[in-house]
Coordinates of C-alpha atoms in Angstrom, one line a residue:
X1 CA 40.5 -43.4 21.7
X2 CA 38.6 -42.1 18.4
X3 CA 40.0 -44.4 15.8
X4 CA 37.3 -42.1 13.3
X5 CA 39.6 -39.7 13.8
X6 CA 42.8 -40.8 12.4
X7 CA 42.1 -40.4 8.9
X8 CA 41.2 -36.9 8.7
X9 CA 44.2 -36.1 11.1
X10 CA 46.7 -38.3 9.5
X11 CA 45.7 -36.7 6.1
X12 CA 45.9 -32.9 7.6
X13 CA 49.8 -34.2 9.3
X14 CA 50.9 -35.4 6.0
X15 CA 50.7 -32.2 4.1
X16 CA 52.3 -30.6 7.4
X17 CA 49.2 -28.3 8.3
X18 CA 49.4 -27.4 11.8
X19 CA 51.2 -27.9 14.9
X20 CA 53.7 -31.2 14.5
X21 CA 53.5 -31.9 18.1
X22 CA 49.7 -31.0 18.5
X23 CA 49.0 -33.7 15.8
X24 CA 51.1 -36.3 16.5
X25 CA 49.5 -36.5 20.5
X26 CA 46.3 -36.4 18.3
X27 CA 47.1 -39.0 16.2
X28 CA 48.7 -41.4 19.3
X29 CA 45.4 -40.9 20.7
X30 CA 43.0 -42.0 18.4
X31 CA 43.6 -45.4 19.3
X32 CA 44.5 -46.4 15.3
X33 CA 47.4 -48.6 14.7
X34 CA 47.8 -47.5 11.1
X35 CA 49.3 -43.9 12.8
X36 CA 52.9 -45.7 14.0
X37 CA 54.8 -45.6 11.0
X38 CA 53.8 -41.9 10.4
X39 CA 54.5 -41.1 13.8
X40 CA 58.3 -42.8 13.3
X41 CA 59.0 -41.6 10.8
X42 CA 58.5 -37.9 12.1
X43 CA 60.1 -39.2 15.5
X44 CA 63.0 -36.9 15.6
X45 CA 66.1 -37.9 17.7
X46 CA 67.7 -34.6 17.8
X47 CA 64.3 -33.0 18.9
X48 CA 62.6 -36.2 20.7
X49 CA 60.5 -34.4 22.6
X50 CA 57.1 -34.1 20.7
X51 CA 57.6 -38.1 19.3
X52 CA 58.2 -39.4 22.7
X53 CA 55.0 -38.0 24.0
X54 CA 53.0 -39.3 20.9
X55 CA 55.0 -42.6 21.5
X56 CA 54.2 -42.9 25.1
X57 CA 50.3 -42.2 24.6
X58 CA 50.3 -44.6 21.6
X59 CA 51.8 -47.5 23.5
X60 CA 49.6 -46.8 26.1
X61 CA 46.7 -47.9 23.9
X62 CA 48.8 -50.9 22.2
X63 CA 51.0 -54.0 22.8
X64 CA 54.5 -53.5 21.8
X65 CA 55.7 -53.7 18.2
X66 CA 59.0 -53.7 17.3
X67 CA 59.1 -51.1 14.4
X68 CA 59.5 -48.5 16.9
X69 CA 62.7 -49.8 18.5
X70 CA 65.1 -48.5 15.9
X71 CA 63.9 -45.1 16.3
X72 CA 64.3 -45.2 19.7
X73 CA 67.9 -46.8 20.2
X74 CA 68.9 -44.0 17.7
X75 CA 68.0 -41.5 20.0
X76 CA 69.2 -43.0 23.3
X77 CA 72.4 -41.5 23.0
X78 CA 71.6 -38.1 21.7
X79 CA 69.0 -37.3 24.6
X80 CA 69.3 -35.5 28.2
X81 CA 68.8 -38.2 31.2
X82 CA 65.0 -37.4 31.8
X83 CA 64.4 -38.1 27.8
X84 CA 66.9 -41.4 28.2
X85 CA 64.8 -42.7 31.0
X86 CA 61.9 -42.3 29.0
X87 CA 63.0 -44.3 25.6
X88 CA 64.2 -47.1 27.8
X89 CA 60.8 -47.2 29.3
X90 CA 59.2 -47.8 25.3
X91 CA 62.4 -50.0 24.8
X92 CA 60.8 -52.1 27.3
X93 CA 57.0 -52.1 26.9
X94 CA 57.9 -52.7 22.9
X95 CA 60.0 -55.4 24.2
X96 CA 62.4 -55.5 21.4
X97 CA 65.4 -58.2 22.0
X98 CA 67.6 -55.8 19.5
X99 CA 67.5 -53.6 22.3
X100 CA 69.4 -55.3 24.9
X101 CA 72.5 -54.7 23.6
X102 CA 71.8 -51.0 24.5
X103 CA 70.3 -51.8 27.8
X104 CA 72.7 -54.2 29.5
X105 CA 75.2 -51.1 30.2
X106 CA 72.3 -49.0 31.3
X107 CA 71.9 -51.6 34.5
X108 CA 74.8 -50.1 35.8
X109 CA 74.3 -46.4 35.1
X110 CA 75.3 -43.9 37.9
X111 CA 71.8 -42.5 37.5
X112 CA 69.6 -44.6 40.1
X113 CA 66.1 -43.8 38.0
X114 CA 67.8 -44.5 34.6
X115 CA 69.5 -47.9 35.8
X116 CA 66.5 -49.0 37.6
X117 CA 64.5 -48.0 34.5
X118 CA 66.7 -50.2 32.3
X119 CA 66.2 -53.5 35.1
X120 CA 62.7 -53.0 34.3
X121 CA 63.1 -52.8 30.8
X122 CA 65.1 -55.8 30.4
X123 CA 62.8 -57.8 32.5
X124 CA 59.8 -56.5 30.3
X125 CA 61.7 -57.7 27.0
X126 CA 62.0 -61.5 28.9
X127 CA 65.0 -62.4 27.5
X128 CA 67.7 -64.6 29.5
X129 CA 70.6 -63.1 27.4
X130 CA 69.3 -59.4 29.2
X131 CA 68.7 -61.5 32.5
X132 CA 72.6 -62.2 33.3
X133 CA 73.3 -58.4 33.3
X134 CA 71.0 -58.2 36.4
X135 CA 72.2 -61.1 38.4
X136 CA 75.2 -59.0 40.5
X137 CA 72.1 -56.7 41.4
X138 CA 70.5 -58.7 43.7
X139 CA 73.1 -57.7 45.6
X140 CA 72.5 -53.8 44.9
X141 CA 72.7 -51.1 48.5
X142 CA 68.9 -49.6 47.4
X143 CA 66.3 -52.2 48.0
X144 CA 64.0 -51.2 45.1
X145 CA 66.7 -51.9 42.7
X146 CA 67.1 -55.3 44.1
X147 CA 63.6 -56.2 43.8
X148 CA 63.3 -54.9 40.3
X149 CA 66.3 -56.9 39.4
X150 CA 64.9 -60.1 41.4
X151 CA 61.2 -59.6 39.4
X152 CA 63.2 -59.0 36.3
X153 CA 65.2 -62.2 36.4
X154 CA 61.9 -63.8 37.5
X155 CA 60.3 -62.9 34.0
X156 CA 63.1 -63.7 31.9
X157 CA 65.9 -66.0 33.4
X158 CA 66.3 -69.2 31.9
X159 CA 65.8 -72.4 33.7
X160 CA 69.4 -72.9 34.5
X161 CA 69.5 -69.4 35.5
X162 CA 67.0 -69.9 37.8
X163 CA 68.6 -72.8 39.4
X164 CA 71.9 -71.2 39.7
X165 CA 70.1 -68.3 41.6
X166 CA 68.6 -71.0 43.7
X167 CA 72.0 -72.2 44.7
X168 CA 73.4 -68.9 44.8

């Protein structure tokens, strides 16, 4: 991260010199937090591709914040399945609770990667409203599903959840 950086190359991607996908990975990378709103606000659902690689490498370099979640549950449904795995991912690590509305159904997509991606991304939000969607999970044929769901429920069931799994 150059944090120096991000004023010279928020100022050049504001008058829309350049390449918009070039400056936006430029502008995740510098490590500044004052690039995130720019950054969503050029975050294009229809065309996702450039934002979610700016978005990736920004939250790489900083805790979840929330402002990013509507941007990304907009484009959930207008992406292919490698994009929809991807935003799930951020929907997690920003670990907005709006989100689980959106994620629940995910748990119990046909697509293997997407609904194990959505187990970990309820578990990363923490939340035990998310956590009952992955309780009939523990009892999931692939293994690795079962332990995401189990570490999932782990980080965010509630402590009557936890004592019905006990019992369960």
């Amino acid at each position: 991260p150059t944090p120096a950086t991000a004023g010279p190359l928020l100022e050049t991607f504001e008058a829309r010199r350049g390449d918009e996908a070039v400056l936006m990975r430029a502008l995740a990378a510098s490590g500044e937090p004052e690039v995130l709103v720019p950054l969503l606000e050029r975050f294009d659902p229809g065309a996702p591709e450039p934002g979610l690689v700016a978005l990736e490498r920004y939250f790489e370099l900083h805790p979840g914040d929330g402002r990013a979640a509507d941007p990304l549950l907009a484009a959930l449904g207008e992406v292919d399945d490698a994009q929809r795995r991807r935003v799930v991912r951020l929907l997690g690590h920003i670990g907005a609770r709006r989100a689980l509305p959106a994620l629940r159904p995910l748990a119990s997509a046909d697509d293997d990667a997407l609904r194990l991606a959505a187990v970990e991304a309820i578990g990363a939000i923490g939340d035990p409203e998310g956590a009952t969607a992955l309780i009939e999970l523990l009892d999931a044929e692939e293994p690795r599903l079962r332990f995401e769901a189990a570490r999932a429920l782990g980080e965010a069931a509630s402590p009557a959840m936890v004592e019905a799994l006990g019992e369960r």
